[in-house]
Tab-separated table of C-alpha atoms (C1' of nucleotides) and ligand atoms in Angstrom:
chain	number	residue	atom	x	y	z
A	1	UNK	CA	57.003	-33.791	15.814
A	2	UNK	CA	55.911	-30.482	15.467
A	3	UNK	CA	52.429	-31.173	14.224
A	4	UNK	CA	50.299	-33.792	14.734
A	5	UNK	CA	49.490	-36.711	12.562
A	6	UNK	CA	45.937	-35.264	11.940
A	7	UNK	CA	47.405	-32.032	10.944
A	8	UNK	CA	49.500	-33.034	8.474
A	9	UNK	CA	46.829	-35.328	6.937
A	10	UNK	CA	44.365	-32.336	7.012
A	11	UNK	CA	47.826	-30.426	5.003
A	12	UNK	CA	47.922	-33.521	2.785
A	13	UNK	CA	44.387	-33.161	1.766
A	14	UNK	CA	43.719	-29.548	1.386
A	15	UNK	CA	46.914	-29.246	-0.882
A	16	UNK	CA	45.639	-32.080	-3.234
A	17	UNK	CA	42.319	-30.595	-3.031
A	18	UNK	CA	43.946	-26.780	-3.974
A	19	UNK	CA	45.691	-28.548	-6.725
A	20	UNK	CA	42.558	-30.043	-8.658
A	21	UNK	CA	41.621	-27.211	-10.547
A	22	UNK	CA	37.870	-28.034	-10.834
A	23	UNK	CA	36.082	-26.280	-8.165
A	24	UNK	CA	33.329	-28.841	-7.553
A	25	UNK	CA	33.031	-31.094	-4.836
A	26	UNK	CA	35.723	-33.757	-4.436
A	27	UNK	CA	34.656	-37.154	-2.330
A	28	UNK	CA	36.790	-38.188	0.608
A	29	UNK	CA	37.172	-41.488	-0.248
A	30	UNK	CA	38.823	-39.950	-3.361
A	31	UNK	CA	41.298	-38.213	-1.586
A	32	UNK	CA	42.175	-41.117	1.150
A	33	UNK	CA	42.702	-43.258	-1.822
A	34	UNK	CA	45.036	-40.511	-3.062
A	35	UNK	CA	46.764	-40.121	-0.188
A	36	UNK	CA	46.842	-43.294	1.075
A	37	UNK	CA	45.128	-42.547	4.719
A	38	UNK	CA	42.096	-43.998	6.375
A	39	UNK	CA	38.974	-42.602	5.010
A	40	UNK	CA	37.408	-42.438	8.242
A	41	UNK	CA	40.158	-41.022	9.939
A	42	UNK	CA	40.061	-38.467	7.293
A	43	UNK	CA	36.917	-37.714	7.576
A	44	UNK	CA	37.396	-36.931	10.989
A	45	UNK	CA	39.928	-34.367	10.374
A	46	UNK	CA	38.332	-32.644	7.302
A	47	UNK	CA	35.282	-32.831	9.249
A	48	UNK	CA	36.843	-30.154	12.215
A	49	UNK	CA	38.352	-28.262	8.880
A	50	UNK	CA	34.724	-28.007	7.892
A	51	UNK	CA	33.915	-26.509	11.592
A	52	UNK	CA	36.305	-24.454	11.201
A	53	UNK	CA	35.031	-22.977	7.878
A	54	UNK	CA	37.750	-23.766	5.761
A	55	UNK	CA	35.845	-26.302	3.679
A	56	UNK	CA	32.884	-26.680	2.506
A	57	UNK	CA	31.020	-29.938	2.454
A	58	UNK	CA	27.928	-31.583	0.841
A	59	UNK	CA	26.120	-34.787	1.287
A	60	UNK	CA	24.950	-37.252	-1.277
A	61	UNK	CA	25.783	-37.778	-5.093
A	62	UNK	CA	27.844	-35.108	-6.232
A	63	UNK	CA	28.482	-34.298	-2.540
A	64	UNK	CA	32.393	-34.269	-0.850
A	65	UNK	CA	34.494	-31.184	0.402
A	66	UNK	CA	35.724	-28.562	-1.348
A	67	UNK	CA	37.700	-25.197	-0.318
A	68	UNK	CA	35.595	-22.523	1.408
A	69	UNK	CA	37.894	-19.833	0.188
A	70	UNK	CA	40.486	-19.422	-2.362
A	71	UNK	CA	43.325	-21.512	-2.526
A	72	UNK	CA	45.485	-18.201	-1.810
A	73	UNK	CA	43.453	-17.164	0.672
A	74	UNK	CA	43.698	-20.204	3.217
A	75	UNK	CA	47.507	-20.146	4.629
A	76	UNK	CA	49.626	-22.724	6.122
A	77	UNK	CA	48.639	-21.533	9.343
A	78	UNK	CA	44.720	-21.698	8.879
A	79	UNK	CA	45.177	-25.064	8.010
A	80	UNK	CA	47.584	-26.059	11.157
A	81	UNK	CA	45.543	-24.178	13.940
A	82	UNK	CA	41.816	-25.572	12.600
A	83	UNK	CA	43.471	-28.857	13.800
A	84	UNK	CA	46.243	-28.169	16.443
A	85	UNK	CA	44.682	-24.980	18.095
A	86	UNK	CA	47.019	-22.279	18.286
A	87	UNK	CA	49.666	-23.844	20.358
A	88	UNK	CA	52.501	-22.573	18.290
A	89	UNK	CA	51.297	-19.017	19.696
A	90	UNK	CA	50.771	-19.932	23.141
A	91	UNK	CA	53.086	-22.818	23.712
A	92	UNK	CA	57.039	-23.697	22.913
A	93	UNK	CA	59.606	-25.907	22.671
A	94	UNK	CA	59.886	-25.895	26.378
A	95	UNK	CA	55.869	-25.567	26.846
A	96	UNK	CA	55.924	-23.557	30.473
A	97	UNK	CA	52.651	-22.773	31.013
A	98	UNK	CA	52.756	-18.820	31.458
A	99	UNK	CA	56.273	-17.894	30.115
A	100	UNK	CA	56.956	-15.459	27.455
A	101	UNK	CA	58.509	-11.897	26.920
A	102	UNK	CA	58.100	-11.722	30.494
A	103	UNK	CA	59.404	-14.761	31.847
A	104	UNK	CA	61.249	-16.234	29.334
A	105	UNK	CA	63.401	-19.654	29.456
A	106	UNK	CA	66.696	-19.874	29.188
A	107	UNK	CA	66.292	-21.076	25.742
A	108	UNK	CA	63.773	-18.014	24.720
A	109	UNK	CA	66.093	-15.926	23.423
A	110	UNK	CA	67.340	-18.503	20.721
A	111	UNK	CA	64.572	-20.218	19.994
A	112	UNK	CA	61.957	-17.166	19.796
A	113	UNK	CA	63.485	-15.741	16.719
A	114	UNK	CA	63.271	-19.124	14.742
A	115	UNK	CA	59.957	-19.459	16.285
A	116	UNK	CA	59.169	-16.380	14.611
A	117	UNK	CA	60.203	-17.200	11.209
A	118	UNK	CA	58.512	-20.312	11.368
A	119	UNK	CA	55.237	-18.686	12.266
A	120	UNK	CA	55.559	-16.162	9.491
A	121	UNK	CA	56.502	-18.942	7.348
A	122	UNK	CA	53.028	-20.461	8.142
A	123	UNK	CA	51.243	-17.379	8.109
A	124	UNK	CA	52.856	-16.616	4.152
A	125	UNK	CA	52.694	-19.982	2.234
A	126	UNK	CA	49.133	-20.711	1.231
A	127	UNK	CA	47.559	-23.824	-0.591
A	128	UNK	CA	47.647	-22.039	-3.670
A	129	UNK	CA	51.580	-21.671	-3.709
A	130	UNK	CA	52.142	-25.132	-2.086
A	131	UNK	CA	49.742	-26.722	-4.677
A	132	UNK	CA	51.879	-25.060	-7.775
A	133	UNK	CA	54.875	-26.221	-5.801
A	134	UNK	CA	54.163	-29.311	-5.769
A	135	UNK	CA	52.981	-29.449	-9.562
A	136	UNK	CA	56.564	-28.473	-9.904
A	137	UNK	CA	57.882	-31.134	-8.353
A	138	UNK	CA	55.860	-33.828	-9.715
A	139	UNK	CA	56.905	-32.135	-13.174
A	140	UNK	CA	60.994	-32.268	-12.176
A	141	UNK	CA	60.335	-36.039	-10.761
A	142	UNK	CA	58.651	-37.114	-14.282
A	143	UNK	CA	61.249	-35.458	-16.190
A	144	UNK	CA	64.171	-37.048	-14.426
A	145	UNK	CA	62.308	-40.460	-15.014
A	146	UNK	CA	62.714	-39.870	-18.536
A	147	UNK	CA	66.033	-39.200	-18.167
A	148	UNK	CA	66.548	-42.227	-16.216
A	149	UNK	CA	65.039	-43.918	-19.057
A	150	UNK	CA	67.497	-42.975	-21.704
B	1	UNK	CA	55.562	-29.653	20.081
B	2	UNK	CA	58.595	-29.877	18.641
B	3	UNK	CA	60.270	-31.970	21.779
B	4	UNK	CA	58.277	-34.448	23.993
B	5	UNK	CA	57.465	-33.910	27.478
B	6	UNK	CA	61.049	-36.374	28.308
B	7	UNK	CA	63.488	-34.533	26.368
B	8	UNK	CA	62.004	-31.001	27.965
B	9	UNK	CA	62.902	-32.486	31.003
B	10	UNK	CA	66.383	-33.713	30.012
B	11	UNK	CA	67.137	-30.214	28.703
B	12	UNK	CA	65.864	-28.120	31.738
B	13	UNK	CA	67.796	-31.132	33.843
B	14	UNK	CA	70.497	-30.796	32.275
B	15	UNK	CA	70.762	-27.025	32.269
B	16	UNK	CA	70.016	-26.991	36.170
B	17	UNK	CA	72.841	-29.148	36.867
B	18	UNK	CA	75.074	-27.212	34.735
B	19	UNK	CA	74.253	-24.160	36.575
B	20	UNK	CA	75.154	-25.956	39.546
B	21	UNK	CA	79.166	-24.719	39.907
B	22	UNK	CA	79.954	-27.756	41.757
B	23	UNK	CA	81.121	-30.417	39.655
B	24	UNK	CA	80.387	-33.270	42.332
B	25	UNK	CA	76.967	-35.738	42.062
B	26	UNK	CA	73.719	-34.110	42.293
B	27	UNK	CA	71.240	-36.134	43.526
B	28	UNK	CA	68.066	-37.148	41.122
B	29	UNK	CA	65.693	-35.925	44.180
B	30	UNK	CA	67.192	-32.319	44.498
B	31	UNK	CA	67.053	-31.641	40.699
B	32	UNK	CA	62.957	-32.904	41.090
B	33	UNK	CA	61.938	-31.040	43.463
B	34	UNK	CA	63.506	-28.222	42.263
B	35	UNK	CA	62.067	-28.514	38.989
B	36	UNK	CA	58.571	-29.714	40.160
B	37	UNK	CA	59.047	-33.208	38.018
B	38	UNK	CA	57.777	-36.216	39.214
B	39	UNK	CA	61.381	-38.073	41.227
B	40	UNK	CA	60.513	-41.264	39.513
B	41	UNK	CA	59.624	-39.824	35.686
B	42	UNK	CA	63.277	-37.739	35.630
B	43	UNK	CA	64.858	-40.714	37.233
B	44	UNK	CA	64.522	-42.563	34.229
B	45	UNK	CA	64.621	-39.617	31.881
B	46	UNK	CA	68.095	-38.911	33.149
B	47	UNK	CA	68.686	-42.540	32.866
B	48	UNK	CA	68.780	-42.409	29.304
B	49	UNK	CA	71.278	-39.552	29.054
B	50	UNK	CA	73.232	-41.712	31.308
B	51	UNK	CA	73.501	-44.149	28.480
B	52	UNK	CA	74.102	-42.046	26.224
B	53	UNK	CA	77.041	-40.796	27.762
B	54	UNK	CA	75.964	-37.418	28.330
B	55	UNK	CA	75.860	-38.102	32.397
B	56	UNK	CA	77.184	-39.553	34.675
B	57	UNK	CA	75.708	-41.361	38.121
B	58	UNK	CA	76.955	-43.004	41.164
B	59	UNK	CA	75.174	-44.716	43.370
B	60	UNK	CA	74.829	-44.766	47.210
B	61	UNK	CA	75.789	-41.715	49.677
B	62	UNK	CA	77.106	-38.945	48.409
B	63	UNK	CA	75.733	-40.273	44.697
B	64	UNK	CA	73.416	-38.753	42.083
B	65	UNK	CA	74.636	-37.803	38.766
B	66	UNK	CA	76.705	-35.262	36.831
B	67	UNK	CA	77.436	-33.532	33.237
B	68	UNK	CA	79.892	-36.392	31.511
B	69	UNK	CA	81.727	-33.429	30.004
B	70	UNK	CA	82.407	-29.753	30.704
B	71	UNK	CA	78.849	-28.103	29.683
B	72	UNK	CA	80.413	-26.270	26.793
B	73	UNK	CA	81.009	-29.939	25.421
B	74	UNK	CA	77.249	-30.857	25.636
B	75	UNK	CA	75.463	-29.392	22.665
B	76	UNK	CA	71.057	-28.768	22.920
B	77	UNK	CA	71.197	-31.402	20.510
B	78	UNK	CA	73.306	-33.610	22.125
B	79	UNK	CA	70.262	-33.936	24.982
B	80	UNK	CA	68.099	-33.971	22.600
B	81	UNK	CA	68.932	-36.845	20.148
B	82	UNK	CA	69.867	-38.843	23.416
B	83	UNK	CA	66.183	-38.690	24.246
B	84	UNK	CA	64.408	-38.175	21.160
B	85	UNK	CA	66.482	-39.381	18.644
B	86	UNK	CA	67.617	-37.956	15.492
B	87	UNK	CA	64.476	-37.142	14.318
B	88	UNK	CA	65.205	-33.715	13.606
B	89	UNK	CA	67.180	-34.865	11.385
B	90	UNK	CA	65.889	-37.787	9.696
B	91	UNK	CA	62.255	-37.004	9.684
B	92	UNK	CA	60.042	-33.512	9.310
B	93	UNK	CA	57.267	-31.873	9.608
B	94	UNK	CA	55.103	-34.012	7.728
B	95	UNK	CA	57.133	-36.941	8.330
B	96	UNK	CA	56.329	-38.787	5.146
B	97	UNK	CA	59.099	-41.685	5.458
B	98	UNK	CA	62.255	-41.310	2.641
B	99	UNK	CA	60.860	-37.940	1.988
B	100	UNK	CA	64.278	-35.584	1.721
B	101	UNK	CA	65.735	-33.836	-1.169
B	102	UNK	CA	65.307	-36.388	-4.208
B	103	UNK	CA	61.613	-36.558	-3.362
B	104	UNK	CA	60.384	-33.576	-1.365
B	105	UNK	CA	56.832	-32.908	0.031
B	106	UNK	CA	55.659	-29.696	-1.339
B	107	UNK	CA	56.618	-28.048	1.958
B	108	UNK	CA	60.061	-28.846	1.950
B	109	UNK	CA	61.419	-25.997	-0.026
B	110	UNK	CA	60.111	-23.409	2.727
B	111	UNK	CA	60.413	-25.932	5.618
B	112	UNK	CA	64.222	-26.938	4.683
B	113	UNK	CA	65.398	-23.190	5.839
B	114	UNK	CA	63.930	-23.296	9.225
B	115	UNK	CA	65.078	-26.694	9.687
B	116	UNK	CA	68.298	-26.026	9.217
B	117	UNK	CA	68.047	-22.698	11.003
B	118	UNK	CA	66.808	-24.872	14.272
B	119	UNK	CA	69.563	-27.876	13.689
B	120	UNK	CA	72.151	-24.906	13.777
B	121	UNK	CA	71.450	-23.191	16.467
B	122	UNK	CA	70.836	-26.868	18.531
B	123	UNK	CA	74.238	-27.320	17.286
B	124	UNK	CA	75.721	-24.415	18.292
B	125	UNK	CA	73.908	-23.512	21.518
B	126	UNK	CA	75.723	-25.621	24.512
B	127	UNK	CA	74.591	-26.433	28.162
B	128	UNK	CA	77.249	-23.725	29.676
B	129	UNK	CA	75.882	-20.758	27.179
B	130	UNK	CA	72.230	-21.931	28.336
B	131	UNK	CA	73.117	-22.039	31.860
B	132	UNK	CA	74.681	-18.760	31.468
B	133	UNK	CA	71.120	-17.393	29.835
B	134	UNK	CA	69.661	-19.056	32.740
B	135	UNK	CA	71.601	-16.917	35.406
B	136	UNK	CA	71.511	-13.628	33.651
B	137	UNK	CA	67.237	-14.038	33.086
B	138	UNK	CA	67.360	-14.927	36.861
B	139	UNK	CA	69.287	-11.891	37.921
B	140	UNK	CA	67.282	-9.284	35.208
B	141	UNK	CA	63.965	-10.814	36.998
B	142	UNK	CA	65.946	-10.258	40.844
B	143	UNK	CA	66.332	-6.788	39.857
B	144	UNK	CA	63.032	-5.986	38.409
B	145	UNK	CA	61.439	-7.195	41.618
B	146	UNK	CA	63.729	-4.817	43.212
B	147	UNK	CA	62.543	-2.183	41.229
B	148	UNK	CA	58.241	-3.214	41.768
B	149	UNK	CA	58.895	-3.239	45.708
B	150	UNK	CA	59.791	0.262	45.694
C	1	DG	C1'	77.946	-57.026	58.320
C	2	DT	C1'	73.876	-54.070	58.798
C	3	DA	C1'	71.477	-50.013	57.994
C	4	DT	C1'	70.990	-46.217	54.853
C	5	DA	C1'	71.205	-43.540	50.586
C	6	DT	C1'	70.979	-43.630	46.108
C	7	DT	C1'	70.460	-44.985	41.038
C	8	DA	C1'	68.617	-48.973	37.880
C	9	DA	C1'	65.077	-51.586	36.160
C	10	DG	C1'	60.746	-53.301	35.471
C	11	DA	C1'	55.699	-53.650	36.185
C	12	DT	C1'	51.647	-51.197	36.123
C	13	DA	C1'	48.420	-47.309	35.415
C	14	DA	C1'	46.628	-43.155	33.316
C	15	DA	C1'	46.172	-40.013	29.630
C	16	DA	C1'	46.685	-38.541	25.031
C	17	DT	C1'	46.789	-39.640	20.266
C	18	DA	C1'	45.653	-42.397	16.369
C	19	DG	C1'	42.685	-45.468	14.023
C	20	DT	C1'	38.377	-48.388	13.120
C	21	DC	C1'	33.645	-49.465	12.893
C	22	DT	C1'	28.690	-48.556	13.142
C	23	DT	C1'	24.819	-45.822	12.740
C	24	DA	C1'	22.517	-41.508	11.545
C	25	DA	C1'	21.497	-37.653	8.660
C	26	DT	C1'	21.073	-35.609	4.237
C	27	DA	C1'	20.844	-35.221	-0.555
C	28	DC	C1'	20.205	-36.945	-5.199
C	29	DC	C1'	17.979	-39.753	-8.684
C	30	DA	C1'	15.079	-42.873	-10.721
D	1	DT	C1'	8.693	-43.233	-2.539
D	2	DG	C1'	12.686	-45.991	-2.202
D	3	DG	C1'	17.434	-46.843	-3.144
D	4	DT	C1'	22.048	-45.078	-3.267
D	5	DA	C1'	25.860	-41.925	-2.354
D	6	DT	C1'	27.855	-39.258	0.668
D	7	DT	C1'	29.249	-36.597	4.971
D	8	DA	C1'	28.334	-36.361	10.317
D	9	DA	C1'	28.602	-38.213	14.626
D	10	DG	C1'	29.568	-41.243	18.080
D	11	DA	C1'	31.189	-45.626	20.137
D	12	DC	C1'	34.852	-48.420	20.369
D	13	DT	C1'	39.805	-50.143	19.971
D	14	DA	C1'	44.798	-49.754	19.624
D	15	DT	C1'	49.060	-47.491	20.232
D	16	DT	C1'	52.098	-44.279	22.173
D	17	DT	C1'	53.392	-41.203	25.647
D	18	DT	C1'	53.515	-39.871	30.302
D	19	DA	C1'	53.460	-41.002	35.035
D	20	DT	C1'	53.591	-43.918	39.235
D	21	DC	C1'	54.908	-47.631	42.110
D	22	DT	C1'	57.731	-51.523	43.521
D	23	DT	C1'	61.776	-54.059	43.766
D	24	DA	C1'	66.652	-54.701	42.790
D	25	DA	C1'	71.415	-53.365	42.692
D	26	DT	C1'	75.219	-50.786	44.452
D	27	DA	C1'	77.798	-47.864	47.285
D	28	DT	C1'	78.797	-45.693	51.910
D	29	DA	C1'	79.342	-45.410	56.765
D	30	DC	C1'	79.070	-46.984	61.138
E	1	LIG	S1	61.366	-20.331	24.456
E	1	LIG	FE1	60.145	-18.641	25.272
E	1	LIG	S2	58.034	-19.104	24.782
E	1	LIG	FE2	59.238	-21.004	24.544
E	1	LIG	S3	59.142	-22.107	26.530
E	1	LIG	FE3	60.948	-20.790	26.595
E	1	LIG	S4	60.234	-18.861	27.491
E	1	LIG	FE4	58.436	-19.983	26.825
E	2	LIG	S1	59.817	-30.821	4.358
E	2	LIG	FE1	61.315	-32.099	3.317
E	2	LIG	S2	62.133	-33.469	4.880
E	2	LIG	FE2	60.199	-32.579	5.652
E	2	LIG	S3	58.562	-34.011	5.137
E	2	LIG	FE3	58.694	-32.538	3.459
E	2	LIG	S4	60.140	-33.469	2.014
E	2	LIG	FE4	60.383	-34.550	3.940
DNA sequence: GTATATTAAGATAAAATAGTCTTAATACCA
DNA sequence: TGGTATTAAGACTATTTTATCTTAATATAC
């Protein structure tokens, strides 16, 4: 797997939470409901999001997490290295400690220029455009349910 | 990381034996030590390519283990689906289960690409064109050591 | 056949990751 | 002020991955 299961939970959530347009504070439990993961689990995660500035939170009635930024202004990345570190940086497929431009693999040559894209992937998408992606899907899905209905 | 610790030690396995002209049995000991991997841990690593056809051993003096095939019949992928499994294929990054093109994850759109792009080239790129790499890096890093010592 | 070299297999241990549960801290509201 | 809602933090458990150790099986050579 290239990301850990806490990463893509803290992906899961910040996308739902870029795709509620309201820009109040949203409740956990709300969102591991949602998303179907362990509420303290996800706590956990959003909580390191939280350290890492890219939520906000608030305790209490009315309280919950909510984006510290704009939805277009938190990328892919952000979200991947609050949780995972920056490993996708430093490490590789083959994870040598210490190799690189300098001391490359026998697989560096191949593998650095997808590496590459994949990073500027990261570094390009942001939860705004996932979020409207995915309202795009869920649109397609409910219109080919009609269809399936005729 | 994209490949566990035992398929990173298949593939650099793999690619030392197939820079290894000879095409008799190479003991599991030489191939540790001169990877640094714990004897026992590749033992059973290589164990698995062994039943997946991709090696094969003999036991006894004069024993060890060998490419099944000529190296430029052994894909990357081959090594690793016989230690990792298909995953690449059948799950992803956010490895929601039955996730795929009827019902994508709002990622899959950008992801898709680069997937692809990395099943290709693990397709395409073959133990003798690695080993090859291998020797060329090795003799590039020979001669710029020359060069520093003068 | 006995000793030796080697992989195969399984039992166990250690470390990393994932998940759960409990308590504390904070904020609101009545 | 006291009760409730909510995140924060930490202790604990479970699972998976990684690593080690022991014993078995098999082949060779003398
Ligand atoms: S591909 Fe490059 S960065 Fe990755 S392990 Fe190999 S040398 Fe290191
Ligand atoms: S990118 Fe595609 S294959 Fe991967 S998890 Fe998302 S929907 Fe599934």
């Amino acid at each position: 797997m290239l990301l850990s299961k806490s990463c893509i939970y803290a992906l899961r959530a910040s996308v739902l939470i870029a795709s509620k347009k309201n820009d109040g504070f949203i409740t956990i439990r709300e969102l591991s409901d949602e998303l179907n993961i362990s509420f303290h689990f996800l706590t956990k995660v959003l909580q390191e999001m939280t350290k890492a500035e890219l939520l906000e939170s608030y305790k209490g009635p009315n309280g919950g997490v909510k984006l510290a930024r704009p939805a277009n202004k938190i990328t892919f990345m952000d979200v991947v290295e609050s949780i995972d570190g920056n490993y996708m940086i430093n490490e590789c497929v083959l994870g040598l400690p210490g190799c690189g431009v300098m001391k490359p693999c026998a697989l560096h040559d191949q593998w650095s220029v997808l590496k590459t894209d994949i990073i500027n992937m990261m570094n390009e998408y942001n939860l705004e455009a996932i979020a409207k992606n995915r309202e795009l899907q869920r649109s397609f899905e409910r219109k080919s349910a009609q269809l399936a209905n005729l």
